[in-house]
Amino acid sequence: MGRWRPPSEKGSAYITAAGFKRMKDEVTQLWKIERPQVTQVVHEAAKNGDRSENGDYIYGKRRLREIDSRVRFLSKRMEAVTVVDRLPEDQSKVFFGAWVTLEDDDGNEKTYQIVGPDEFDVARHKLSMDAPLARAMMGKRVDDEIVLKKPEGEEFLYITRIEYKPYDQD
């Protein structure tokens, strides 16, 4: 059996202005602050002689490769994404960037912001626009019903509020 895997489905190429800023900040942190520090540690470790048994040297070089790889990935991704920095004209419907409050049959409410796949974080209530729940919400209005298909059965949710905040707020 080979190791070949089919290519993964490409995520949407949209990101909020705040998400793009976080990406830029991460590149700056890695490239301008962390990489020079690790380079200095590796340089000092290299002066100590035998590099094959020098943990600072070995782990420093590994960390440099990780930093370079992450910076390369983020740089390519920042070129490929489209920053959405304006609100939709029709704010009564769910579109990218909306904060949507959903209510289940038991009356429990949850609020999510629909964001790009690069910035989703369920713990912070940020839901990728490629997620099944977000796709089901797109284009809906307040009081519309959403049917979410799960392995254990269907779940019915109702949109109780749609809100758009300026993109410079997070």
Short mmCIF file of N, CA, C and O in Angstrom, two decimals, residues 53-163:
data_model
loop_
_atom_site.label_atom_id
_atom_site.label_comp_id
_atom_site.label_asym_id
_atom_site.label_seq_id
_atom_site.Cartn_x
_atom_site.Cartn_y
_atom_site.Cartn_z
N GLU A 53 26.81 16.02 18.90
CA GLU A 53 26.27 15.76 20.23
C GLU A 53 25.85 17.04 20.94
O GLU A 53 25.61 17.04 22.13
N ASN A 54 25.77 18.12 20.21
CA ASN A 54 25.44 19.42 20.79
C ASN A 54 23.94 19.68 20.62
O ASN A 54 23.46 19.97 19.53
N GLY A 55 23.19 19.56 21.72
CA GLY A 55 21.73 19.71 21.66
C GLY A 55 21.29 21.08 21.21
O GLY A 55 20.34 21.21 20.42
N ASP A 56 21.95 22.13 21.68
CA ASP A 56 21.58 23.49 21.26
C ASP A 56 21.71 23.64 19.75
O ASP A 56 20.86 24.25 19.10
N TYR A 57 22.78 23.07 19.20
CA TYR A 57 23.01 23.17 17.76
C TYR A 57 21.95 22.39 16.99
O TYR A 57 21.31 22.90 16.06
N ILE A 58 21.72 21.15 17.39
CA ILE A 58 20.79 20.27 16.67
C ILE A 58 19.37 20.83 16.72
O ILE A 58 18.69 20.96 15.69
N TYR A 59 18.91 21.17 17.93
CA TYR A 59 17.53 21.67 18.06
C TYR A 59 17.37 23.08 17.51
O TYR A 59 16.31 23.44 17.01
N GLY A 60 18.45 23.86 17.57
CA GLY A 60 18.42 25.20 16.97
C GLY A 60 18.27 25.13 15.47
O GLY A 60 17.48 25.87 14.87
N LYS A 61 19.03 24.23 14.84
CA LYS A 61 18.91 24.06 13.38
C LYS A 61 17.52 23.56 13.00
O LYS A 61 16.93 24.02 12.01
N ARG A 62 16.97 22.66 13.81
CA ARG A 62 15.62 22.16 13.54
C ARG A 62 14.60 23.31 13.66
O ARG A 62 13.72 23.44 12.82
N ARG A 63 14.76 24.13 14.69
CA ARG A 63 13.84 25.26 14.88
C ARG A 63 13.98 26.26 13.74
O ARG A 63 12.97 26.83 13.29
N LEU A 64 15.17 26.48 13.25
CA LEU A 64 15.35 27.37 12.10
C LEU A 64 14.61 26.85 10.87
O LEU A 64 13.98 27.63 10.14
N ARG A 65 14.67 25.54 10.64
CA ARG A 65 13.94 24.95 9.51
C ARG A 65 12.43 25.14 9.68
O ARG A 65 11.72 25.44 8.73
N GLU A 66 11.94 24.96 10.93
CA GLU A 66 10.51 25.15 11.20
C GLU A 66 10.10 26.60 10.97
O GLU A 66 9.04 26.87 10.37
N ILE A 67 10.90 27.53 11.43
CA ILE A 67 10.60 28.95 11.24
C ILE A 67 10.58 29.29 9.76
O ILE A 67 9.65 29.93 9.27
N ASP A 68 11.61 28.85 9.03
CA ASP A 68 11.68 29.15 7.60
C ASP A 68 10.50 28.56 6.84
O ASP A 68 9.93 29.19 5.95
N SER A 69 10.12 27.35 7.22
CA SER A 69 8.99 26.69 6.57
C SER A 69 7.69 27.46 6.83
O SER A 69 6.89 27.69 5.91
N ARG A 70 7.48 27.86 8.07
CA ARG A 70 6.25 28.60 8.43
C ARG A 70 6.21 29.96 7.75
O ARG A 70 5.16 30.37 7.23
N VAL A 71 7.33 30.65 7.70
CA VAL A 71 7.39 31.96 7.04
C VAL A 71 7.10 31.80 5.55
O VAL A 71 6.36 32.59 4.96
N ARG A 72 7.67 30.77 4.93
CA ARG A 72 7.44 30.52 3.50
C ARG A 72 5.96 30.23 3.25
O ARG A 72 5.35 30.78 2.33
N PHE A 73 5.35 29.38 4.10
CA PHE A 73 3.92 29.08 3.96
C PHE A 73 3.07 30.34 4.10
O PHE A 73 2.19 30.60 3.28
N LEU A 74 3.32 31.12 5.16
CA LEU A 74 2.51 32.32 5.40
C LEU A 74 2.69 33.33 4.28
O LEU A 74 1.72 33.98 3.86
N SER A 75 3.90 33.49 3.77
CA SER A 75 4.15 34.45 2.69
C SER A 75 3.38 34.06 1.43
O SER A 75 2.76 34.91 0.79
N LYS A 76 3.40 32.78 1.09
CA LYS A 76 2.65 32.32 -0.08
C LYS A 76 1.15 32.48 0.14
O LYS A 76 0.42 32.86 -0.77
N ARG A 77 0.71 32.17 1.33
CA ARG A 77 -0.73 32.26 1.63
C ARG A 77 -1.21 33.71 1.59
O ARG A 77 -2.30 34.00 1.12
N MET A 78 -0.38 34.64 2.10
CA MET A 78 -0.76 36.05 2.09
C MET A 78 -0.88 36.58 0.66
O MET A 78 -1.68 37.47 0.40
N GLU A 79 -0.09 36.03 -0.25
CA GLU A 79 -0.21 36.43 -1.66
C GLU A 79 -1.48 35.88 -2.29
O GLU A 79 -2.03 36.48 -3.21
N ALA A 80 -1.95 34.73 -1.81
CA ALA A 80 -3.08 34.05 -2.44
C ALA A 80 -4.45 34.48 -1.92
O ALA A 80 -5.44 34.31 -2.61
N VAL A 81 -4.51 35.05 -0.71
CA VAL A 81 -5.81 35.37 -0.13
C VAL A 81 -6.32 36.74 -0.58
O VAL A 81 -5.54 37.61 -0.98
N THR A 82 -7.62 36.89 -0.49
CA THR A 82 -8.29 38.16 -0.77
C THR A 82 -8.79 38.71 0.56
O THR A 82 -9.56 38.05 1.25
N VAL A 83 -8.35 39.92 0.89
CA VAL A 83 -8.76 40.54 2.15
C VAL A 83 -10.13 41.19 1.94
O VAL A 83 -10.30 42.02 1.06
N VAL A 84 -11.09 40.78 2.75
CA VAL A 84 -12.43 41.35 2.70
C VAL A 84 -12.50 42.39 3.82
O VAL A 84 -12.51 42.05 4.99
N ASP A 85 -12.51 43.66 3.42
CA ASP A 85 -12.45 44.72 4.42
C ASP A 85 -13.63 45.69 4.33
O ASP A 85 -13.59 46.78 4.86
N ARG A 86 -14.68 45.27 3.64
CA ARG A 86 -15.88 46.11 3.61
C ARG A 86 -17.10 45.25 3.89
O ARG A 86 -17.11 44.05 3.63
N LEU A 87 -18.10 45.88 4.45
CA LEU A 87 -19.31 45.18 4.84
C LEU A 87 -20.23 45.00 3.63
O LEU A 87 -20.22 45.82 2.71
N PRO A 88 -21.06 43.96 3.62
CA PRO A 88 -21.98 43.76 2.50
C PRO A 88 -23.07 44.83 2.50
O PRO A 88 -23.41 45.40 3.54
N GLU A 89 -23.62 45.07 1.32
CA GLU A 89 -24.69 46.06 1.21
C GLU A 89 -25.96 45.60 1.92
O GLU A 89 -26.61 46.37 2.60
N ASP A 90 -26.32 44.34 1.72
CA ASP A 90 -27.52 43.79 2.36
C ASP A 90 -27.11 43.10 3.65
O ASP A 90 -26.73 41.94 3.65
N GLN A 91 -27.22 43.80 4.76
CA GLN A 91 -26.79 43.24 6.04
C GLN A 91 -27.88 42.46 6.75
O GLN A 91 -27.72 42.06 7.90
N SER A 92 -28.99 42.22 6.06
CA SER A 92 -30.04 41.41 6.65
C SER A 92 -29.84 39.93 6.34
O SER A 92 -30.57 39.08 6.84
N LYS A 93 -28.84 39.60 5.51
CA LYS A 93 -28.53 38.22 5.16
C LYS A 93 -27.16 37.85 5.72
O LYS A 93 -26.33 38.71 6.00
N VAL A 94 -26.93 36.56 5.83
CA VAL A 94 -25.65 36.05 6.32
C VAL A 94 -24.66 35.98 5.16
O VAL A 94 -24.92 35.31 4.17
N PHE A 95 -23.56 36.70 5.33
CA PHE A 95 -22.46 36.66 4.38
C PHE A 95 -21.16 36.54 5.16
O PHE A 95 -21.16 36.53 6.40
N PHE A 96 -20.04 36.52 4.45
CA PHE A 96 -18.72 36.45 5.06
C PHE A 96 -18.56 37.59 6.08
O PHE A 96 -18.89 38.73 5.81
N GLY A 97 -18.04 37.26 7.25
CA GLY A 97 -17.79 38.26 8.27
C GLY A 97 -18.93 38.49 9.24
O GLY A 97 -18.78 39.20 10.23
N ALA A 98 -20.07 37.90 8.99
CA ALA A 98 -21.24 38.12 9.85
C ALA A 98 -21.08 37.40 11.19
O ALA A 98 -20.51 36.32 11.26
N TRP A 99 -21.60 38.04 12.24
CA TRP A 99 -21.75 37.39 13.54
C TRP A 99 -23.19 36.90 13.57
O TRP A 99 -24.12 37.68 13.49
N VAL A 100 -23.36 35.58 13.66
CA VAL A 100 -24.69 34.96 13.59
C VAL A 100 -25.00 34.25 14.91
O VAL A 100 -24.19 33.45 15.38
N THR A 101 -26.17 34.56 15.46
CA THR A 101 -26.61 33.88 16.68
C THR A 101 -27.62 32.82 16.28
O THR A 101 -28.61 33.11 15.60
N LEU A 102 -27.36 31.59 16.72
CA LEU A 102 -28.22 30.45 16.42
C LEU A 102 -28.86 29.93 17.70
O LEU A 102 -28.24 29.93 18.76
N GLU A 103 -30.10 29.48 17.57
CA GLU A 103 -30.81 28.90 18.70
C GLU A 103 -31.25 27.50 18.33
O GLU A 103 -31.77 27.27 17.23
N ASP A 104 -31.03 26.54 19.24
CA ASP A 104 -31.48 25.18 18.98
C ASP A 104 -32.89 24.96 19.55
O ASP A 104 -33.49 25.89 20.10
N ASP A 105 -33.40 23.75 19.43
CA ASP A 105 -34.76 23.44 19.88
C ASP A 105 -34.93 23.59 21.39
O ASP A 105 -36.04 23.80 21.88
N ASP A 106 -33.83 23.49 22.14
CA ASP A 106 -33.89 23.61 23.60
C ASP A 106 -33.77 25.05 24.07
O ASP A 106 -33.79 25.31 25.28
N GLY A 107 -33.60 25.99 23.15
CA GLY A 107 -33.48 27.40 23.51
C GLY A 107 -32.05 27.85 23.79
O GLY A 107 -31.83 28.99 24.19
N ASN A 108 -31.08 26.97 23.59
CA ASN A 108 -29.67 27.34 23.80
C ASN A 108 -29.19 28.17 22.61
O ASN A 108 -29.44 27.83 21.46
N GLU A 109 -28.47 29.25 22.91
CA GLU A 109 -27.97 30.12 21.85
C GLU A 109 -26.45 30.06 21.76
O GLU A 109 -25.77 29.95 22.78
N LYS A 110 -25.93 30.12 20.54
CA LYS A 110 -24.50 30.22 20.28
C LYS A 110 -24.30 31.24 19.18
O LYS A 110 -25.10 31.33 18.25
N THR A 111 -23.21 32.00 19.29
CA THR A 111 -22.91 33.02 18.31
C THR A 111 -21.58 32.69 17.63
O THR A 111 -20.61 32.35 18.32
N TYR A 112 -21.54 32.77 16.31
CA TYR A 112 -20.33 32.49 15.53
C TYR A 112 -20.10 33.63 14.55
O TYR A 112 -21.04 34.21 14.03
N GLN A 113 -18.83 33.87 14.26
CA GLN A 113 -18.48 34.76 13.15
C GLN A 113 -18.01 33.88 12.00
O GLN A 113 -17.23 32.95 12.20
N ILE A 114 -18.47 34.18 10.81
CA ILE A 114 -18.06 33.43 9.64
C ILE A 114 -16.79 34.09 9.08
O ILE A 114 -16.82 35.25 8.69
N VAL A 115 -15.70 33.32 9.07
CA VAL A 115 -14.40 33.84 8.65
C VAL A 115 -13.79 32.88 7.62
O VAL A 115 -14.36 31.85 7.30
N GLY A 116 -12.61 33.23 7.13
CA GLY A 116 -11.91 32.38 6.18
C GLY A 116 -11.28 31.17 6.86
O GLY A 116 -11.12 31.13 8.08
N PRO A 117 -10.90 30.17 6.08
CA PRO A 117 -10.34 28.95 6.65
C PRO A 117 -9.00 29.15 7.36
O PRO A 117 -8.62 28.34 8.19
N ASP A 118 -8.30 30.24 7.07
CA ASP A 118 -7.01 30.49 7.73
C ASP A 118 -7.16 31.04 9.13
O ASP A 118 -6.19 31.09 9.87
N GLU A 119 -8.34 31.51 9.50
CA GLU A 119 -8.49 32.16 10.79
C GLU A 119 -9.57 31.54 11.67
O GLU A 119 -9.91 32.10 12.70
N PHE A 120 -10.10 30.37 11.27
CA PHE A 120 -11.16 29.78 12.09
C PHE A 120 -10.59 29.32 13.43
O PHE A 120 -9.45 28.90 13.55
N ASP A 121 -11.41 29.46 14.46
CA ASP A 121 -11.04 29.06 15.81
C ASP A 121 -12.34 28.89 16.59
O ASP A 121 -12.93 29.87 17.03
N VAL A 122 -12.80 27.67 16.71
CA VAL A 122 -14.10 27.41 17.33
C VAL A 122 -14.12 27.88 18.78
O VAL A 122 -15.14 28.35 19.27
N ALA A 123 -12.98 27.82 19.46
CA ALA A 123 -12.93 28.28 20.85
C ALA A 123 -13.21 29.79 20.94
O ALA A 123 -13.75 30.26 21.93
N ARG A 124 -12.85 30.53 19.91
CA ARG A 124 -13.11 31.98 19.87
C ARG A 124 -14.38 32.28 19.07
O ARG A 124 -14.62 33.42 18.71
N HIS A 125 -15.17 31.26 18.76
CA HIS A 125 -16.44 31.38 18.04
C HIS A 125 -16.25 31.90 16.62
O HIS A 125 -17.09 32.61 16.10
N LYS A 126 -15.15 31.50 15.98
CA LYS A 126 -14.89 31.86 14.59
C LYS A 126 -15.02 30.59 13.77
O LYS A 126 -14.27 29.63 13.96
N LEU A 127 -15.95 30.59 12.85
CA LEU A 127 -16.32 29.41 12.08
C LEU A 127 -15.88 29.60 10.63
O LEU A 127 -16.18 30.63 10.03
N SER A 128 -15.17 28.63 10.07
CA SER A 128 -14.72 28.72 8.69
C SER A 128 -15.92 28.73 7.74
O SER A 128 -16.87 27.98 7.92
N MET A 129 -15.82 29.57 6.72
CA MET A 129 -16.90 29.65 5.75
C MET A 129 -17.04 28.35 4.96
O MET A 129 -18.06 28.13 4.29
N ASP A 130 -16.05 27.47 5.03
CA ASP A 130 -16.11 26.18 4.34
C ASP A 130 -16.75 25.10 5.21
O ASP A 130 -16.99 24.00 4.73
N ALA A 131 -17.01 25.39 6.48
CA ALA A 131 -17.62 24.42 7.38
C ALA A 131 -19.08 24.18 6.98
O ALA A 131 -19.75 25.09 6.50
N PRO A 132 -19.59 22.97 7.18
CA PRO A 132 -20.98 22.69 6.81
C PRO A 132 -21.99 23.63 7.45
O PRO A 132 -22.94 24.06 6.79
N LEU A 133 -21.79 23.98 8.71
CA LEU A 133 -22.73 24.89 9.38
C LEU A 133 -22.70 26.27 8.73
O LEU A 133 -23.75 26.87 8.48
N ALA A 134 -21.52 26.77 8.44
CA ALA A 134 -21.42 28.10 7.81
C ALA A 134 -22.02 28.08 6.40
O ALA A 134 -22.72 29.02 6.01
N ARG A 135 -21.78 27.01 5.66
CA ARG A 135 -22.37 26.91 4.32
C ARG A 135 -23.89 26.88 4.38
O ARG A 135 -24.58 27.45 3.54
N ALA A 136 -24.43 26.22 5.41
CA ALA A 136 -25.88 26.16 5.57
C ALA A 136 -26.46 27.53 5.93
O ALA A 136 -27.61 27.82 5.60
N MET A 137 -25.67 28.37 6.60
CA MET A 137 -26.15 29.69 7.03
C MET A 137 -26.08 30.74 5.91
O MET A 137 -26.84 31.71 5.94
N MET A 138 -25.19 30.58 4.96
CA MET A 138 -24.96 31.61 3.94
C MET A 138 -26.25 31.97 3.21
O MET A 138 -26.99 31.11 2.73
N GLY A 139 -26.52 33.26 3.14
CA GLY A 139 -27.68 33.76 2.41
C GLY A 139 -28.98 33.73 3.20
O GLY A 139 -30.00 34.20 2.72
N LYS A 140 -28.96 33.20 4.41
CA LYS A 140 -30.19 33.11 5.22
C LYS A 140 -30.43 34.43 5.95
O LYS A 140 -29.56 35.26 6.06
N ARG A 141 -31.65 34.56 6.46
CA ARG A 141 -32.06 35.76 7.19
C ARG A 141 -32.48 35.39 8.61
O ARG A 141 -32.60 34.21 8.94
N VAL A 142 -32.76 36.40 9.43
CA VAL A 142 -33.25 36.16 10.78
C VAL A 142 -34.55 35.37 10.71
O VAL A 142 -35.38 35.59 9.82
N ASP A 143 -34.73 34.43 11.61
CA ASP A 143 -35.88 33.52 11.72
C ASP A 143 -35.88 32.40 10.69
O ASP A 143 -36.82 31.60 10.67
N ASP A 144 -34.85 32.31 9.85
CA ASP A 144 -34.75 31.17 8.93
C ASP A 144 -34.28 29.95 9.70
O ASP A 144 -33.54 30.04 10.67
N GLU A 145 -34.72 28.78 9.24
CA GLU A 145 -34.34 27.52 9.85
C GLU A 145 -33.17 26.92 9.08
O GLU A 145 -33.13 26.95 7.85
N ILE A 146 -32.24 26.34 9.83
CA ILE A 146 -31.09 25.66 9.23
C ILE A 146 -31.16 24.21 9.67
O ILE A 146 -31.37 23.91 10.85
N VAL A 147 -31.01 23.31 8.72
CA VAL A 147 -30.97 21.89 9.03
C VAL A 147 -29.52 21.44 8.90
O VAL A 147 -28.94 21.49 7.83
N LEU A 148 -28.94 21.03 10.02
CA LEU A 148 -27.56 20.57 10.04
C LEU A 148 -27.58 19.05 10.11
O LEU A 148 -28.12 18.47 11.06
N LYS A 149 -27.02 18.42 9.09
CA LYS A 149 -27.00 16.96 9.04
C LYS A 149 -25.77 16.45 9.78
O LYS A 149 -24.65 16.80 9.45
N LYS A 150 -26.02 15.63 10.79
CA LYS A 150 -24.96 15.05 11.61
C LYS A 150 -25.06 13.53 11.53
O LYS A 150 -26.12 13.00 11.17
N PRO A 151 -24.01 12.81 11.90
CA PRO A 151 -24.08 11.34 11.89
C PRO A 151 -25.19 10.79 12.79
O PRO A 151 -25.82 9.80 12.46
N GLU A 152 -25.48 11.48 13.89
CA GLU A 152 -26.52 11.00 14.81
C GLU A 152 -27.91 11.49 14.42
O GLU A 152 -28.87 11.21 15.13
N GLY A 153 -28.01 12.23 13.33
CA GLY A 153 -29.31 12.71 12.88
C GLY A 153 -29.29 14.20 12.54
O GLY A 153 -28.26 14.84 12.61
N GLU A 154 -30.43 14.72 12.19
CA GLU A 154 -30.52 16.12 11.81
C GLU A 154 -30.73 17.00 13.04
O GLU A 154 -31.43 16.62 13.97
N GLU A 155 -30.12 18.18 13.01
CA GLU A 155 -30.31 19.16 14.07
C GLU A 155 -30.91 20.42 13.44
O GLU A 155 -30.43 20.88 12.41
N PHE A 156 -31.93 20.94 14.06
CA PHE A 156 -32.60 22.13 13.55
C PHE A 156 -32.15 23.34 14.36
O PHE A 156 -32.24 23.34 15.58
N LEU A 157 -31.68 24.36 13.66
CA LEU A 157 -31.22 25.59 14.30
C LEU A 157 -31.96 26.76 13.67
O LEU A 157 -32.35 26.71 12.50
N TYR A 158 -32.10 27.81 14.43
CA TYR A 158 -32.81 29.00 13.95
C TYR A 158 -31.92 30.22 14.12
O TYR A 158 -31.29 30.39 15.17
N ILE A 159 -31.88 31.06 13.11
CA ILE A 159 -31.08 32.28 13.18
C ILE A 159 -31.90 33.32 13.95
O ILE A 159 -33.01 33.66 13.55
N THR A 160 -31.34 33.80 15.06
CA THR A 160 -32.05 34.79 15.86
C THR A 160 -31.47 36.19 15.71
O THR A 160 -32.15 37.17 15.99
N ARG A 161 -30.20 36.29 15.26
CA ARG A 161 -29.61 37.61 15.08
C ARG A 161 -28.45 37.54 14.08
O ARG A 161 -27.69 36.58 14.08
N ILE A 162 -28.37 38.57 13.24
CA ILE A 162 -27.25 38.73 12.30
C ILE A 162 -26.67 40.11 12.56
O ILE A 162 -27.40 41.10 12.56
N GLU A 163 -25.37 40.15 12.78
CA GLU A 163 -24.73 41.42 13.09
C GLU A 163 -23.41 41.53 12.34
O GLU A 163 -22.69 40.54 12.20
#
